[in-house]
PDB file of C-alpha atoms and ligand atoms in Angstrom:
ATOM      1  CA  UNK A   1     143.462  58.701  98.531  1.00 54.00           C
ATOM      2  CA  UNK A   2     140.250  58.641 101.008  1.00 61.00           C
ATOM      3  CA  UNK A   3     139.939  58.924 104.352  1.00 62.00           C
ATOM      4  CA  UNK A   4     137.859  56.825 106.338  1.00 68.00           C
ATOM      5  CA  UNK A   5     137.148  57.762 109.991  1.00 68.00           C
ATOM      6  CA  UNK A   6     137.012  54.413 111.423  1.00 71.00           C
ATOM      7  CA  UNK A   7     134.389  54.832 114.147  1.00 73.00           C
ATOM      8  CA  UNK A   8     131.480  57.306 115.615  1.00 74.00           C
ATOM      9  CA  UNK A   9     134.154  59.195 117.837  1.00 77.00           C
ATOM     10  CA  UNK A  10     136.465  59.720 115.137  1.00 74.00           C
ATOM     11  CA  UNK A  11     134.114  61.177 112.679  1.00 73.00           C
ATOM     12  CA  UNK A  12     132.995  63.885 115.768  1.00 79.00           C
ATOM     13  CA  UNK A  13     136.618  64.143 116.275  1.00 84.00           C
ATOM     14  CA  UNK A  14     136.721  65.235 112.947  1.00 85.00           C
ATOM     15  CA  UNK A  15     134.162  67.466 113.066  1.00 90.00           C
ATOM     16  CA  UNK A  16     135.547  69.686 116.231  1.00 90.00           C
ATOM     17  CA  UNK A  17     138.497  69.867 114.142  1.00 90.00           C
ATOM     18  CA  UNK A  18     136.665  71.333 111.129  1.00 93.00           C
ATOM     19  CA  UNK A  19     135.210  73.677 113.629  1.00 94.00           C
ATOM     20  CA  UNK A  20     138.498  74.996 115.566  1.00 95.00           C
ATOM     21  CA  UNK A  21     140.041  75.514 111.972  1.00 96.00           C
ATOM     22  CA  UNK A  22     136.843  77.533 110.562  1.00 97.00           C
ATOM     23  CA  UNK A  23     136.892  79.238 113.867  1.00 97.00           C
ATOM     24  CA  UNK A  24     140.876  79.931 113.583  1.00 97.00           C
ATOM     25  CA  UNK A  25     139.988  81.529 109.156  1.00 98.00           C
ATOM     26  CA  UNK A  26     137.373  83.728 110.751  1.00 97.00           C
ATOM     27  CA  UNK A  27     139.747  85.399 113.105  1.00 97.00           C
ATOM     28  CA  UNK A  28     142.459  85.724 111.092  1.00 98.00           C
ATOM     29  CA  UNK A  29     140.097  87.026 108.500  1.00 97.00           C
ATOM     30  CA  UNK A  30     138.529  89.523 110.864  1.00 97.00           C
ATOM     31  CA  UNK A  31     142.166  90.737 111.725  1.00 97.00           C
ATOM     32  CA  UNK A  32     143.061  90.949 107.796  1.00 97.00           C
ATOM     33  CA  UNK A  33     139.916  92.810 107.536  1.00 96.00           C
ATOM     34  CA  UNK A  34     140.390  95.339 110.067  1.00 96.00           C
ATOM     35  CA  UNK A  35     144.388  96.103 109.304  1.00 94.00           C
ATOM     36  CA  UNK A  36     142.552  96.754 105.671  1.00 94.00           C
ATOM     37  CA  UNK A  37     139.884  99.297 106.946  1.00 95.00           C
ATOM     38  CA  UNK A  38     142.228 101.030 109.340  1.00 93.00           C
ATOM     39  CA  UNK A  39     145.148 101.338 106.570  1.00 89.00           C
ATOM     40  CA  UNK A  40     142.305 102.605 104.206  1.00 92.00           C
ATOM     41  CA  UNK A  41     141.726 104.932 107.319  1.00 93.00           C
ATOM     42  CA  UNK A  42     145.003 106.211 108.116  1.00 90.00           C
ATOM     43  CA  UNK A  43     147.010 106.066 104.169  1.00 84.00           C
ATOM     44  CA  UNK A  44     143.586 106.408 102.107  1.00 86.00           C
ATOM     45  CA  UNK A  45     144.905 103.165 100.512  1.00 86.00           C
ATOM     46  CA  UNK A  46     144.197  99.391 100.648  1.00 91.00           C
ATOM     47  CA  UNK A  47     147.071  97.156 100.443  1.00 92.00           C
ATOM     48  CA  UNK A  48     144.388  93.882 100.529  1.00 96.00           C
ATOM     49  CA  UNK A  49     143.013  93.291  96.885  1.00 95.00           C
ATOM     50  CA  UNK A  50     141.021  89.857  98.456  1.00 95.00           C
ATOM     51  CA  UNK A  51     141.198  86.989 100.487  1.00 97.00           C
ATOM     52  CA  UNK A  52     141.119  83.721 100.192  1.00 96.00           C
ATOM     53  CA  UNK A  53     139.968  81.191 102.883  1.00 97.00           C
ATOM     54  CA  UNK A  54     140.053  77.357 102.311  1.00 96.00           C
ATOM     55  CA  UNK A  55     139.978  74.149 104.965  1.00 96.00           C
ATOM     56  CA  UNK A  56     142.268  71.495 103.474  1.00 95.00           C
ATOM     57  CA  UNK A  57     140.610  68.423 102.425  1.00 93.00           C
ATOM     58  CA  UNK A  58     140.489  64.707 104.496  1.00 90.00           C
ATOM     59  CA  UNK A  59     142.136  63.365 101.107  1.00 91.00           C
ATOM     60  CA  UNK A  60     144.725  65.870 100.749  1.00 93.00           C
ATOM     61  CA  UNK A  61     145.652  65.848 104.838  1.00 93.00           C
ATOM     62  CA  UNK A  62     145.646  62.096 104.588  1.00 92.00           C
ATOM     63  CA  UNK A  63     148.399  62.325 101.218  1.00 93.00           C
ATOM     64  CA  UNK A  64     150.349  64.875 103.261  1.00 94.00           C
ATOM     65  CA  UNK A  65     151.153  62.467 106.241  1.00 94.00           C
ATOM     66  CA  UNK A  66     151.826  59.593 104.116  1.00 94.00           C
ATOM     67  CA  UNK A  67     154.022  61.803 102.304  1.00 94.00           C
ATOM     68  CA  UNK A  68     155.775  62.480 105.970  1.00 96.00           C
ATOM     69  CA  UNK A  69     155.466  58.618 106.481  1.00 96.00           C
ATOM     70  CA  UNK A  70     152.491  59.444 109.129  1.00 95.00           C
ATOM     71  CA  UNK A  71     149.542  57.418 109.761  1.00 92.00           C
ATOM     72  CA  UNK A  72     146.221  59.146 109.750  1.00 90.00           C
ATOM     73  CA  UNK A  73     144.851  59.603 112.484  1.00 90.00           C
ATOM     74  CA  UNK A  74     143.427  63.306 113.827  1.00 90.00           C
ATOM     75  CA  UNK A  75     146.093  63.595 116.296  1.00 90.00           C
ATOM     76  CA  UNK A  76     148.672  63.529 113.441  1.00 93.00           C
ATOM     77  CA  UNK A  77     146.899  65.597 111.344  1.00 93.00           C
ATOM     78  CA  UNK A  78     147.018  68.172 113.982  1.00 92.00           C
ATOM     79  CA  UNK A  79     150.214  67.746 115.139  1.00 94.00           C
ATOM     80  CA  UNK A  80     152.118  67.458 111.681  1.00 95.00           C
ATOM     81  CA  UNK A  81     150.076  69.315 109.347  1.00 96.00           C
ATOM     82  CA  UNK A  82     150.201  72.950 109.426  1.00 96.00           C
ATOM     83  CA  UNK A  83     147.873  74.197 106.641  1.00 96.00           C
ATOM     84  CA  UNK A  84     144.903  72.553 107.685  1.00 96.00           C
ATOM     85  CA  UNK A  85     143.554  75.863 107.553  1.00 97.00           C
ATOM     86  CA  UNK A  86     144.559  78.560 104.767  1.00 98.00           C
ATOM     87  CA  UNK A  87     144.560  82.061 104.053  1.00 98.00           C
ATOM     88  CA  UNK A  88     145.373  83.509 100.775  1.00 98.00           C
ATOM     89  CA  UNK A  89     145.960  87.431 100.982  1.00 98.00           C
ATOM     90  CA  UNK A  90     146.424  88.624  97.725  1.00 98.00           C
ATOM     91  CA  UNK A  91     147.946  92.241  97.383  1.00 96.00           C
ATOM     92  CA  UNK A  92     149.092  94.848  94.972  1.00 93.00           C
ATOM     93  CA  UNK A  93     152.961  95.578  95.492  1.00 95.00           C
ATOM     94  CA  UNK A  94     155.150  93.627  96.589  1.00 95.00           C
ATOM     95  CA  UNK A  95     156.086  96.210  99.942  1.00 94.00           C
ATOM     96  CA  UNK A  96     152.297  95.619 100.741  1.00 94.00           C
ATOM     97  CA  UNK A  97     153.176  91.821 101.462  1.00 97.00           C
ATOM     98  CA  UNK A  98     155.610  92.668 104.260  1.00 96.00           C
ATOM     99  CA  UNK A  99     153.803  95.119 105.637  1.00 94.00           C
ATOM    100  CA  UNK A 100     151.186  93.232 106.428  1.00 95.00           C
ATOM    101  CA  UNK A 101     152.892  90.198 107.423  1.00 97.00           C
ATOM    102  CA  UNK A 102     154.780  92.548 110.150  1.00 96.00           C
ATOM    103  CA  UNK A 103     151.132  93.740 111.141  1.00 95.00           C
ATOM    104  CA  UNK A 104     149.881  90.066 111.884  1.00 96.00           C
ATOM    105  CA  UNK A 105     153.604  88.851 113.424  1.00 97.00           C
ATOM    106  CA  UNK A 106     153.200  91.994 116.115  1.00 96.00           C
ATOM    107  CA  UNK A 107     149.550  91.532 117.258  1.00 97.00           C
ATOM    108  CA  UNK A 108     150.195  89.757 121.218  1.00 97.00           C
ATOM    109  CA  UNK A 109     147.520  87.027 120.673  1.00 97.00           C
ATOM    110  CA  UNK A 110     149.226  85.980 117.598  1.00 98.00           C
ATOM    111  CA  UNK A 111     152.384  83.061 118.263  1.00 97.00           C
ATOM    112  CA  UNK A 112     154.493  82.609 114.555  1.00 98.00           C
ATOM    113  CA  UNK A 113     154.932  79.148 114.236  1.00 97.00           C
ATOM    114  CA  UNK A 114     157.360  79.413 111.317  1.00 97.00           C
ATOM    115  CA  UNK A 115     157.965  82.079 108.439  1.00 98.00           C
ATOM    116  CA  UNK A 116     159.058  80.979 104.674  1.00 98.00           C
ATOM    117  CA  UNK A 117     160.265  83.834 102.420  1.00 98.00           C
ATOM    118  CA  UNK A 118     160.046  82.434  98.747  1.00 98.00           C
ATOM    119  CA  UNK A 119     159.672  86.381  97.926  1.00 97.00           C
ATOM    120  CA  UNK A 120     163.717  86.576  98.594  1.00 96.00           C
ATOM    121  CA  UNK A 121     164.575  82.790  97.962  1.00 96.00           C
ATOM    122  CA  UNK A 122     161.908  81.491  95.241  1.00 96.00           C
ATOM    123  CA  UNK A 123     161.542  77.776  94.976  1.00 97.00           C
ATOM    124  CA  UNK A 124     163.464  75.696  91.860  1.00 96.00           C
ATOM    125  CA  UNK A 125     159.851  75.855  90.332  1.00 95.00           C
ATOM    126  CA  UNK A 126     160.029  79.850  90.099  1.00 97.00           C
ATOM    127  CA  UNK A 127     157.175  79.710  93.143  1.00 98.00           C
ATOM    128  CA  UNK A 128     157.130  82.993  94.739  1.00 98.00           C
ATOM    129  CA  UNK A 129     155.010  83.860  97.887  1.00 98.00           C
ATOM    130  CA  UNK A 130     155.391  85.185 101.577  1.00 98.00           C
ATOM    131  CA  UNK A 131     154.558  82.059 103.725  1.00 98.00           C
ATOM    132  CA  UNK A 132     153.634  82.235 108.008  1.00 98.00           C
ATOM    133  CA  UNK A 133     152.422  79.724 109.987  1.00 98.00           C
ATOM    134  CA  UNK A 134     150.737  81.265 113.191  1.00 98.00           C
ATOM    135  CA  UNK A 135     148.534  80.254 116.174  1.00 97.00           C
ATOM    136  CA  UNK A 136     145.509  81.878 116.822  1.00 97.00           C
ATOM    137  CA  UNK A 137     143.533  81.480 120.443  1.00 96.00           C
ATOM    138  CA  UNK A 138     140.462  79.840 119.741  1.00 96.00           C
ATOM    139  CA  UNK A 139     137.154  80.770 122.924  1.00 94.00           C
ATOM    140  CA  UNK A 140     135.732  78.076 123.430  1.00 92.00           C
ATOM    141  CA  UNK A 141     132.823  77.493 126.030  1.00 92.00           C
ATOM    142  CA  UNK A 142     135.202  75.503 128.563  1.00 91.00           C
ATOM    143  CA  UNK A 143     138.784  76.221 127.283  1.00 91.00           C
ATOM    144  CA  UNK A 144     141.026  77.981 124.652  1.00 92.00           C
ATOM    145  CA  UNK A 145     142.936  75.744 121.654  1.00 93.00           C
ATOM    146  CA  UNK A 146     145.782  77.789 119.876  1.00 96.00           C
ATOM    147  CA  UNK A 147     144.765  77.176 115.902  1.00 96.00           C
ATOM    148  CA  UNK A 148     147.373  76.762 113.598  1.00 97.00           C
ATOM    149  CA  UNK A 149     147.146  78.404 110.107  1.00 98.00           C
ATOM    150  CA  UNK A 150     149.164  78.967 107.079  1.00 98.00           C
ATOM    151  CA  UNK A 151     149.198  82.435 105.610  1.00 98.00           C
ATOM    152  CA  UNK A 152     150.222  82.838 102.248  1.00 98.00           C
ATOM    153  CA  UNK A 153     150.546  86.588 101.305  1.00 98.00           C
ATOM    154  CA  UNK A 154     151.393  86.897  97.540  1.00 98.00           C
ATOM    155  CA  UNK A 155     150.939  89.631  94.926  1.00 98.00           C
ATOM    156  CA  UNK A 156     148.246  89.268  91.986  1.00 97.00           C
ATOM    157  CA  UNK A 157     150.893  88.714  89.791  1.00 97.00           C
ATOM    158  CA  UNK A 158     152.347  85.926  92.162  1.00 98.00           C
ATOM    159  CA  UNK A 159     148.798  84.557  92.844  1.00 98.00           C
ATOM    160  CA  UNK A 160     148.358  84.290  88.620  1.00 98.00           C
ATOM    161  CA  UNK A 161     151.800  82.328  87.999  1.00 98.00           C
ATOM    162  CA  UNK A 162     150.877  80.096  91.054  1.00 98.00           C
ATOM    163  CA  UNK A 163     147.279  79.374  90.004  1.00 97.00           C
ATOM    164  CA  UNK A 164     148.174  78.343  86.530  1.00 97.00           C
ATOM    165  CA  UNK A 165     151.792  76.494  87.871  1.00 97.00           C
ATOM    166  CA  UNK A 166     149.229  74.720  90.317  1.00 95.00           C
ATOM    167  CA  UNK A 167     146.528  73.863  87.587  1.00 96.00           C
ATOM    168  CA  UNK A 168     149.785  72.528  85.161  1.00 96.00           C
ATOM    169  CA  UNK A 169     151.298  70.324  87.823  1.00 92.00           C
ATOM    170  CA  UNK A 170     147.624  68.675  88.707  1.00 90.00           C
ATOM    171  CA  UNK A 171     147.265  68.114  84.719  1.00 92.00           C
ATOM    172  CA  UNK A 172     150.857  66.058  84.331  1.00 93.00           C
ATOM    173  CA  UNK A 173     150.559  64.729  88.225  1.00 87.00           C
ATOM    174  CA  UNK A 174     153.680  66.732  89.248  1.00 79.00           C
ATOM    175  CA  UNK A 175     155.782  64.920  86.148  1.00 91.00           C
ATOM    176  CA  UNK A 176     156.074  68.357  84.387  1.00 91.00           C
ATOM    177  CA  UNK A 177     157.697  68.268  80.626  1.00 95.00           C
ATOM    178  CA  UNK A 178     161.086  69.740  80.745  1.00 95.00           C
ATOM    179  CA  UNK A 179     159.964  72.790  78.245  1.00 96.00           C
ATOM    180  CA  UNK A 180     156.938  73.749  80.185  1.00 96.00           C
ATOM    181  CA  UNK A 181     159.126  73.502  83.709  1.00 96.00           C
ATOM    182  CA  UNK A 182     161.569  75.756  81.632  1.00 97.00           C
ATOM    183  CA  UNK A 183     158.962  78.584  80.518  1.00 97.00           C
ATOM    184  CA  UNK A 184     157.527  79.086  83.961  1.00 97.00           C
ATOM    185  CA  UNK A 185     160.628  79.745  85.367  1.00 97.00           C
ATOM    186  CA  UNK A 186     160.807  81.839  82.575  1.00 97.00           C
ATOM    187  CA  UNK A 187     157.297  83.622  83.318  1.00 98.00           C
ATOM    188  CA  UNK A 188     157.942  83.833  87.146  1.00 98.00           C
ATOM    189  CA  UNK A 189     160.961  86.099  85.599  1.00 97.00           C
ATOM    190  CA  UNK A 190     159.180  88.730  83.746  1.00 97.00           C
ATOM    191  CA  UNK A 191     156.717  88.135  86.828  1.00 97.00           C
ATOM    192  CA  UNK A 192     159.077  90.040  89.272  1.00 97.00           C
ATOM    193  CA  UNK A 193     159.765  92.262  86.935  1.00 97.00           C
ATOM    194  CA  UNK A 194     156.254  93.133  86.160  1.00 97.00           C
ATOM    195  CA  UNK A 195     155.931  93.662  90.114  1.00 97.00           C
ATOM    196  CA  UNK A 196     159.362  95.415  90.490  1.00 97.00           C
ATOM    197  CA  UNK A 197     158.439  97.576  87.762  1.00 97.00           C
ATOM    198  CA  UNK A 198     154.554  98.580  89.123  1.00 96.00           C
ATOM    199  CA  UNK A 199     155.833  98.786  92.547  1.00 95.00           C
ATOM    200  CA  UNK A 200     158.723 102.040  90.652  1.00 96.00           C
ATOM    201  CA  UNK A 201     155.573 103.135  89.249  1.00 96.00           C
ATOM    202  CA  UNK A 202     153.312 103.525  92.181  1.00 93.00           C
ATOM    203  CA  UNK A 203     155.990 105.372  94.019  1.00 92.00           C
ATOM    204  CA  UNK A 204     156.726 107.918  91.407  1.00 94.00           C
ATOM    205  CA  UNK A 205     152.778 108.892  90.776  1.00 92.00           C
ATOM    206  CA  UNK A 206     152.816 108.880  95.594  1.00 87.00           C
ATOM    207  CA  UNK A 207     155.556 111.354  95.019  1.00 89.00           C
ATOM    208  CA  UNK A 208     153.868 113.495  92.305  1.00 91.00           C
ATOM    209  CA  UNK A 209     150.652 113.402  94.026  1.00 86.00           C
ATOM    210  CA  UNK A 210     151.622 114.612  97.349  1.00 80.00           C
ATOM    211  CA  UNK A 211     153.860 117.628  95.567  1.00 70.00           C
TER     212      UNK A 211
HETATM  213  P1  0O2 B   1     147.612  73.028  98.391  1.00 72.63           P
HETATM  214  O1  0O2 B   1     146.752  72.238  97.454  1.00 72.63           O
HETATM  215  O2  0O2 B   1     147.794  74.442  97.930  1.00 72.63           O
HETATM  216  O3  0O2 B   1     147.172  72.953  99.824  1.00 72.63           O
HETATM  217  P2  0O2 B   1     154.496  72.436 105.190  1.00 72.63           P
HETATM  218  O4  0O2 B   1     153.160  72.901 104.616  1.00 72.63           O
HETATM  219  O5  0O2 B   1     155.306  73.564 105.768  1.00 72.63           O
HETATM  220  O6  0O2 B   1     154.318  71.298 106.154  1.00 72.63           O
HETATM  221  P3  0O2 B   1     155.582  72.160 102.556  1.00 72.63           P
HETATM  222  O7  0O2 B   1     154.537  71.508 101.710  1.00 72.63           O
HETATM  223  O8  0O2 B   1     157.006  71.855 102.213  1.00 72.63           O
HETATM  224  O9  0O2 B   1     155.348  71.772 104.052  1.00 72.63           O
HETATM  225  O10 0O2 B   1     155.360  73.729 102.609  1.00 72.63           O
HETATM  226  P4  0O2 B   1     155.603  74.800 101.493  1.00 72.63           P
HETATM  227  O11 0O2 B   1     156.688  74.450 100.562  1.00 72.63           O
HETATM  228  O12 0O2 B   1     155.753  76.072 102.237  1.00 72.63           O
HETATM  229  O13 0O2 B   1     154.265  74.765 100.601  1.00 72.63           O
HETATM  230  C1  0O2 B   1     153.018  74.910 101.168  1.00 72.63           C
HETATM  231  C2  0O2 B   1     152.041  75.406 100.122  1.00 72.63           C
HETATM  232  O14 0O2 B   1     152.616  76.436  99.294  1.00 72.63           O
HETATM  233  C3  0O2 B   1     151.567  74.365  99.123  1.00 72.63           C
HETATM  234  O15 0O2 B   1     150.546  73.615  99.703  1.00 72.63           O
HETATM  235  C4  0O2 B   1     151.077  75.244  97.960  1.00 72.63           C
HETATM  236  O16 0O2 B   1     149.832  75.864  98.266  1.00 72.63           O
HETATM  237  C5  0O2 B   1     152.133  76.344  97.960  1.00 72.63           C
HETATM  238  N1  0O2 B   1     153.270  75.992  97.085  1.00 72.63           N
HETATM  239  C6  0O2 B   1     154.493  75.601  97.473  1.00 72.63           C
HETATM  240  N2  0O2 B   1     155.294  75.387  96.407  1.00 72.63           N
HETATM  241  C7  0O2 B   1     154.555  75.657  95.301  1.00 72.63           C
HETATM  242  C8  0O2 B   1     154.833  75.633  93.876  1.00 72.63           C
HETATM  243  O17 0O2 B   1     155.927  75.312  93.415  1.00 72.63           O
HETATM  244  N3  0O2 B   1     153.785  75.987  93.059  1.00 72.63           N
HETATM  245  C9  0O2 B   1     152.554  76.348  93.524  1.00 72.63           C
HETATM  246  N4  0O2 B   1     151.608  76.674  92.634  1.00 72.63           N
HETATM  247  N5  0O2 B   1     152.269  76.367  94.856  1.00 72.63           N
HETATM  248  C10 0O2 B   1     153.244  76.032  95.733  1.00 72.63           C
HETATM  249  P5  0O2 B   1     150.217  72.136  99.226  1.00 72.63           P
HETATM  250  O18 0O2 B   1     149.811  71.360 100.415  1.00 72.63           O
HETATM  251  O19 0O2 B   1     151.364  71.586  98.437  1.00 72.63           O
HETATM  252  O20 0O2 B   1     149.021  72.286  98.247  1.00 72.63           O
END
């Protein structure tokens, strides 16, 4: 599915768009960034293991809003999609997630949009991930524009299910054989387990150490 900017004005629509969204990942990176030194700072520990940044393709907007039974046009994509721009914070435990989805929610130039927990109530597909749409205020020369972007704070574990669950349904075009559907539930599982269990054992060897 391709999108086709239609005239001259469109495609420099387009292009402002690219560059309010680029300008909205390199704020909220900055932000991730700093929560990481300071916590590094303050706990000698960093709950951030990387970040991911990504601007959501014309083709994948555009099959998005006809999904939503939208036309495409750049005032819809603005308007109705909200993960034009993406951020992918991967942690270690799973109390790092929350923690620093409570440090983003309380900065004051921050606005959440909307916050999915598929950490407490994972989707049918065993998906698992700390979702948060937020505005961010965009400077620029003549006026400010508040940036939507999705946040997607998972932990390494999380992010390895989703990757290959992501690179599965692409192969079989979301029609996923009943068997494989069956054994990533199955995986996402001993997943949570394997994060339940890590997260026991970092607090024992915290409690040990500061004995
Ligand atoms: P891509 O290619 O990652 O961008 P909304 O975004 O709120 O308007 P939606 O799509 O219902 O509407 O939101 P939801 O369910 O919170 O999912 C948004 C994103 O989460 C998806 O974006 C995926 O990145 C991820 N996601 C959700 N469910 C699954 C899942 O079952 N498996 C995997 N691997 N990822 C999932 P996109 O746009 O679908 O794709």
């Amino acid at each position: 599915m391709e999108w086709k900017p239609e005239n001259e004005n469109e495609v420099q629509n387009w292009e402002e768009v690219v560059l309010i969204y680029n300008s909205a990942l390199k704020e909220i990176g900055t932000k991730l960034e700093i929560l990481n030194d300071e916590f590094q700072h303050v706990h000698q520990y960093n709950p951030i293991e990387h970040i991911k940044t990504r601007i959501k393709t014309p083709q994948s907007i555009v099959k998005k809003l006809k999904k939503n039974g939208y036309e495409s046009t750049i005032s819809n994509m603005v308007e109705h999609v909200n993960d034009i721009a993406g951020v992918r914070v991967i942690c270690s435990f799973t109390s790092d997630i929350y923690r620093i989805a409570e440090m983003i929610i309380n900065q004051s130039d921050i606005k959440v949009v909307s916050v999915k927990d598929y950490i407490f109530k994972p989707k049918p597909s065993g998906y698992k991930s700390y979702h948060l749409i937020v505005t961010v205020p965009i400077f620029l020369s003549d006026r400010h524009i508040d940036a939507k972007v999705e946040i997607q704070i998972r932990t390494v574990a999380m992010d390895f299910w989703a990757s290959l669950e992501h690179k599965i349904h692409y192969k079989f075009e979301g029609d996923i054989p009943e068997h494989i559907k069956n054994e990533l539930v199955e995986c996402a599982n001993m997943i949570s387990d394997l994060d339940a269990r890590m997260l026991h054992l970092n607090e024992q060897v915290q409690e040990l150490v500061s004995d």
